[in-house]
Amino acid sequence: MTDATPQTNAKVVCTLGPASDDRETIRALVDAGMRVARLNASHGSREDRRELAGRVRAVAENLGTPVATMVDLQGPEVRTAPLDDPITLAEGSDVRFVAGDDATPEEVGLSHAIDNADPGDRILLDDGRIAATVLRVDGEAVVARIDSGGDLGGRKGVNLPGVDLSLPVPTEDDREEIRLAVEEDADLVAASFVRDAEDVLSVAGVVEEFDGDVPVVAKLERAGAIEHLDAIVEAADGVMVARGDLGVEYPLEDVPLIQKRAIRRSQRAGVPVIVATEMLDSMAHARRPTRAEASDVANAILDGTDAVMLSAETAVGDHPVRVVETMRTIVAEVEGSEEYAEQRDRHVPGAEPTSTDSLARAARYLARDVGASAVVVASESGYTARKVAKYRPEAPVVATTPNDGVRRRLALSWGIRPAAVEHVSDAPSLIERSVEAALDAGVATSGDTVVVLSGMMSDLGTDTTNTLKIHVAAETLAAGTSTVSGRVTGPVFHTTGDLADAPEGAVLVLPRTFDEEFDGDLSRVGGIVAAERGLTGYAAIVARELDVPMVSGAELDAEAVPDGTRVTVDAERGVVYEGDVLSGASERSEDGAS
């Protein structure tokens, strides 16, 4: 899949691992639809992640597709000791849990001590597949009885629902991962096991400490995080609903409702949200997902999530590219449904009391009402683009920015197709370049109407702040000054005055050296484009007498724009466009009326 291929609004996040960390597979994943590459700090070495981040960046740049890299911190997570082979914890047996690097059926080493537990507390291993109850605490060791046994592998997660283990956020290991993220110019950092907004801000503080500018995605995994959901959403740059640990912290029947609540509140705040964990888990080995998994992905899309995430399916699965293709197929099918359109329209949030919010919401409805092919957002920091995504417009959103890092980060947000635009010196040029990016992205064709929203560009001062306009998307051939107002489409006819061969409705193109009079049938003239600027010359007088549109001070090269080329003269704006812009607008108007 390339950027010219129709894309889904919801994005796909892929965890990279042994099955997917080579250059060829990364390229195939991007082609299949990966827009965020997750580097999991819970597995592999830091140096491996450093090299992988560079590899992802190189592949994405080669393809010309914005792909964000997200370093997912391990956080204050308790995991079992590394093991070469699984051990069996027998039901009814008593097991000691201690801090350590070894594990036997009698004593299991953990990455952190859990001596804050009390008798009666539950210990859940490997996402709850093995369960135990605390009997007593002996110093730093916890003795528990296995209630539900099974085979335990190395580095499996350990949860104690409702127990505060007093582990710091971020940990010392997390600090080093954040340093790596800053040094490698990663696009996102995911903060694991946050309990409240203060934990999120602590991670952001370490990013600043290392002179970085990396947005923080807060992972919702603990019961405490859900209790402080609103504050976390406000503090974070993104949210991840990590359903695996939530399903251990909460009864399973609560998790779907938590997911819906988190998505709704994140959208209301304009914060990107990711739904994660076991979305297509069976496809780690199977070639097709289960019907329940397909429904799970579909419901996340109907809920309005910005992105869906694959974990083991792409990190260690048998066919990671096929999984992404399957995920994207499900997403595309749902997004093309009436049910999806109804849900999207039903849950448009109200605007916050800011001008950017109000205009972003207005852009959604303006695009709908005028039948716009796209909403084009010129955004230096990405702030305005994310505000537009918050209101889930029906038309595709093309966000242009001169900042490569912002472009990659926007790859996470719902519906946004990030595009590069070079720095320009004035607002009109910025808008023209941004509209050209929409044409290049294939979401609009010459003559289409687009809605343009521009945020503030620091290099241009305040003249681009909060600009909302309807614009005709077309290739601009020349720009000059309006001499006689009006709009017309016709074939180009280069001349120094002789009209003998001029076609009907000709757009006369006059060189800078024109100083003659017209010789021939003036009724054939549909419009005039003069290289010489002026309002009182002979050509301007004729244009007024004939009442035909004229633009002066605009040059059209005869080789680049030969005779017979159809152009549109928009003398209201002083612009000459390639192609028949007017008939496209007429056709859309008629379609809208029918």
PDB file of N, CA and C in Angstrom, residues 9-13 35-36 66 68 70 188 217 237-239 272-274 305-308 407-416 418:
ATOM      1  N   ASN A   9      -9.062   5.535   8.003  1.00  0.00           N
ATOM      2  CA  ASN A   9      -8.968   6.611   8.991  1.00  0.00           C
ATOM      3  C   ASN A   9      -8.242   6.142  10.240  1.00  0.00           C
ATOM      4  N   ALA A  10      -8.613   4.967  10.749  1.00  0.00           N
ATOM      5  CA  ALA A  10      -7.922   4.404  11.910  1.00  0.00           C
ATOM      6  C   ALA A  10      -6.586   3.826  11.455  1.00  0.00           C
ATOM      7  N   LYS A  11      -5.546   4.065  12.225  1.00  0.00           N
ATOM      8  CA  LYS A  11      -4.198   3.657  11.862  1.00  0.00           C
ATOM      9  C   LYS A  11      -3.834   2.322  12.515  1.00  0.00           C
ATOM     10  N   VAL A  12      -2.795   1.682  11.989  1.00  0.00           N
ATOM     11  CA  VAL A  12      -2.336   0.400  12.502  1.00  0.00           C
ATOM     12  C   VAL A  12      -0.966   0.580  13.155  1.00  0.00           C
ATOM     13  N   VAL A  13      -0.868   0.156  14.425  1.00  0.00           N
ATOM     14  CA  VAL A  13       0.387   0.162  15.178  1.00  0.00           C
ATOM     15  C   VAL A  13       0.911  -1.270  15.225  1.00  0.00           C
ATOM     16  N   ARG A  35       1.576   2.345  10.336  1.00  0.00           N
ATOM     17  CA  ARG A  35       1.885   3.758  10.409  1.00  0.00           C
ATOM     18  C   ARG A  35       2.597   4.133  11.711  1.00  0.00           C
ATOM     19  N   VAL A  36       2.618   3.231  12.679  1.00  0.00           N
ATOM     20  CA  VAL A  36       3.394   3.431  13.899  1.00  0.00           C
ATOM     21  C   VAL A  36       4.122   2.125  14.204  1.00  0.00           C
ATOM     22  N   PRO A  66       5.228   8.657   5.952  1.00  0.00           N
ATOM     23  CA  PRO A  66       5.480   8.982   7.355  1.00  0.00           C
ATOM     24  C   PRO A  66       5.133   7.802   8.267  1.00  0.00           C
ATOM     25  N   ALA A  68       5.688   6.722  12.391  1.00  0.00           N
ATOM     26  CA  ALA A  68       6.165   7.118  13.712  1.00  0.00           C
ATOM     27  C   ALA A  68       6.813   5.929  14.413  1.00  0.00           C
ATOM     28  N   MET A  70       7.567   4.455  18.195  1.00  0.00           N
ATOM     29  CA  MET A  70       7.123   4.611  19.581  1.00  0.00           C
ATOM     30  C   MET A  70       7.929   3.675  20.484  1.00  0.00           C
ATOM     31  N   LEU A 188       7.383   9.017  19.690  1.00  0.00           N
ATOM     32  CA  LEU A 188       6.476   8.848  20.819  1.00  0.00           C
ATOM     33  C   LEU A 188       7.160   8.010  21.891  1.00  0.00           C
ATOM     34  N   VAL A 217       2.641   8.972  25.478  1.00  0.00           N
ATOM     35  CA  VAL A 217       1.395   8.215  25.400  1.00  0.00           C
ATOM     36  C   VAL A 217       1.214   7.487  26.728  1.00  0.00           C
ATOM     37  N   ASP A 237      -0.160  13.161  25.794  1.00  0.00           N
ATOM     38  CA  ASP A 237      -0.253  13.491  24.373  1.00  0.00           C
ATOM     39  C   ASP A 237      -0.976  12.397  23.596  1.00  0.00           C
ATOM     40  N   GLY A 238      -1.188  11.266  24.230  1.00  0.00           N
ATOM     41  CA  GLY A 238      -1.887  10.144  23.635  1.00  0.00           C
ATOM     42  C   GLY A 238      -2.236   9.150  24.719  1.00  0.00           C
ATOM     43  N   VAL A 239      -3.140   8.229  24.421  1.00  0.00           N
ATOM     44  CA  VAL A 239      -3.606   7.239  25.395  1.00  0.00           C
ATOM     45  C   VAL A 239      -3.622   5.866  24.728  1.00  0.00           C
ATOM     46  N   PRO A 272      -5.059  11.481  20.665  1.00  0.00           N
ATOM     47  CA  PRO A 272      -5.096  10.199  19.961  1.00  0.00           C
ATOM     48  C   PRO A 272      -5.164   9.022  20.940  1.00  0.00           C
ATOM     49  N   VAL A 273      -5.954   8.004  20.592  1.00  0.00           N
ATOM     50  CA  VAL A 273      -6.123   6.852  21.473  1.00  0.00           C
ATOM     51  C   VAL A 273      -5.891   5.573  20.678  1.00  0.00           C
ATOM     52  N   ILE A 274      -5.178   4.632  21.303  1.00  0.00           N
ATOM     53  CA  ILE A 274      -4.838   3.346  20.699  1.00  0.00           C
ATOM     54  C   ILE A 274      -5.522   2.240  21.487  1.00  0.00           C
ATOM     55  N   THR A 305     -11.812   4.707  17.780  1.00  0.00           N
ATOM     56  CA  THR A 305     -10.393   4.755  18.125  1.00  0.00           C
ATOM     57  C   THR A 305      -9.559   5.354  17.000  1.00  0.00           C
ATOM     58  N   ASP A 306      -8.453   5.997  17.374  1.00  0.00           N
ATOM     59  CA  ASP A 306      -7.514   6.518  16.378  1.00  0.00           C
ATOM     60  C   ASP A 306      -6.683   5.399  15.767  1.00  0.00           C
ATOM     61  N   ALA A 307      -6.374   4.376  16.558  1.00  0.00           N
ATOM     62  CA  ALA A 307      -5.481   3.325  16.071  1.00  0.00           C
ATOM     63  C   ALA A 307      -5.768   2.014  16.777  1.00  0.00           C
ATOM     64  N   VAL A 308      -5.418   0.923  16.106  1.00  0.00           N
ATOM     65  CA  VAL A 308      -5.490  -0.416  16.681  1.00  0.00           C
ATOM     66  C   VAL A 308      -4.085  -1.005  16.631  1.00  0.00           C
ATOM     67  N   ARG A 407       5.285  15.585  11.102  1.00  0.00           N
ATOM     68  CA  ARG A 407       4.648  14.768  10.061  1.00  0.00           C
ATOM     69  C   ARG A 407       4.569  13.306  10.497  1.00  0.00           C
ATOM     70  N   ARG A 408       5.638  12.794  11.087  1.00  0.00           N
ATOM     71  CA  ARG A 408       5.616  11.398  11.538  1.00  0.00           C
ATOM     72  C   ARG A 408       4.633  11.210  12.697  1.00  0.00           C
ATOM     73  N   ARG A 409       4.608  12.137  13.628  1.00  0.00           N
ATOM     74  CA  ARG A 409       3.719  11.996  14.794  1.00  0.00           C
ATOM     75  C   ARG A 409       2.259  12.030  14.379  1.00  0.00           C
ATOM     76  N   LEU A 410       1.956  12.821  13.364  1.00  0.00           N
ATOM     77  CA  LEU A 410       0.568  12.900  12.901  1.00  0.00           C
ATOM     78  C   LEU A 410       0.113  11.593  12.257  1.00  0.00           C
ATOM     79  N   ALA A 411       1.058  10.705  11.952  1.00  0.00           N
ATOM     80  CA  ALA A 411       0.690   9.414  11.365  1.00  0.00           C
ATOM     81  C   ALA A 411      -0.158   8.581  12.317  1.00  0.00           C
ATOM     82  N   LEU A 412      -0.151   8.910  13.616  1.00  0.00           N
ATOM     83  CA  LEU A 412      -0.968   8.184  14.593  1.00  0.00           C
ATOM     84  C   LEU A 412      -2.415   8.657  14.601  1.00  0.00           C
ATOM     85  N   SER A 413      -2.657   9.913  14.291  1.00  0.00           N
ATOM     86  CA  SER A 413      -3.981  10.508  14.511  1.00  0.00           C
ATOM     87  C   SER A 413      -4.996  10.065  13.461  1.00  0.00           C
ATOM     88  N   TRP A 414      -6.223   9.933  13.894  1.00  0.00           N
ATOM     89  CA  TRP A 414      -7.339   9.475  13.060  1.00  0.00           C
ATOM     90  C   TRP A 414      -7.468  10.328  11.797  1.00  0.00           C
ATOM     91  N   GLY A 415      -7.534   9.656  10.660  1.00  0.00           N
ATOM     92  CA  GLY A 415      -7.897  10.296   9.412  1.00  0.00           C
ATOM     93  C   GLY A 415      -6.860  11.188   8.774  1.00  0.00           C
ATOM     94  N   ILE A 416      -5.751  11.468   9.466  1.00  0.00           N
ATOM     95  CA  ILE A 416      -4.782  12.435   8.948  1.00  0.00           C
ATOM     96  C   ILE A 416      -3.807  11.766   7.985  1.00  0.00           C
ATOM     97  N   PRO A 418      -0.447  12.836   6.594  1.00  0.00           N
ATOM     98  CA  PRO A 418       0.576  13.877   6.726  1.00  0.00           C
ATOM     99  C   PRO A 418       1.337  14.063   5.410  1.00  0.00           C
TER     100      PRO A 418
END
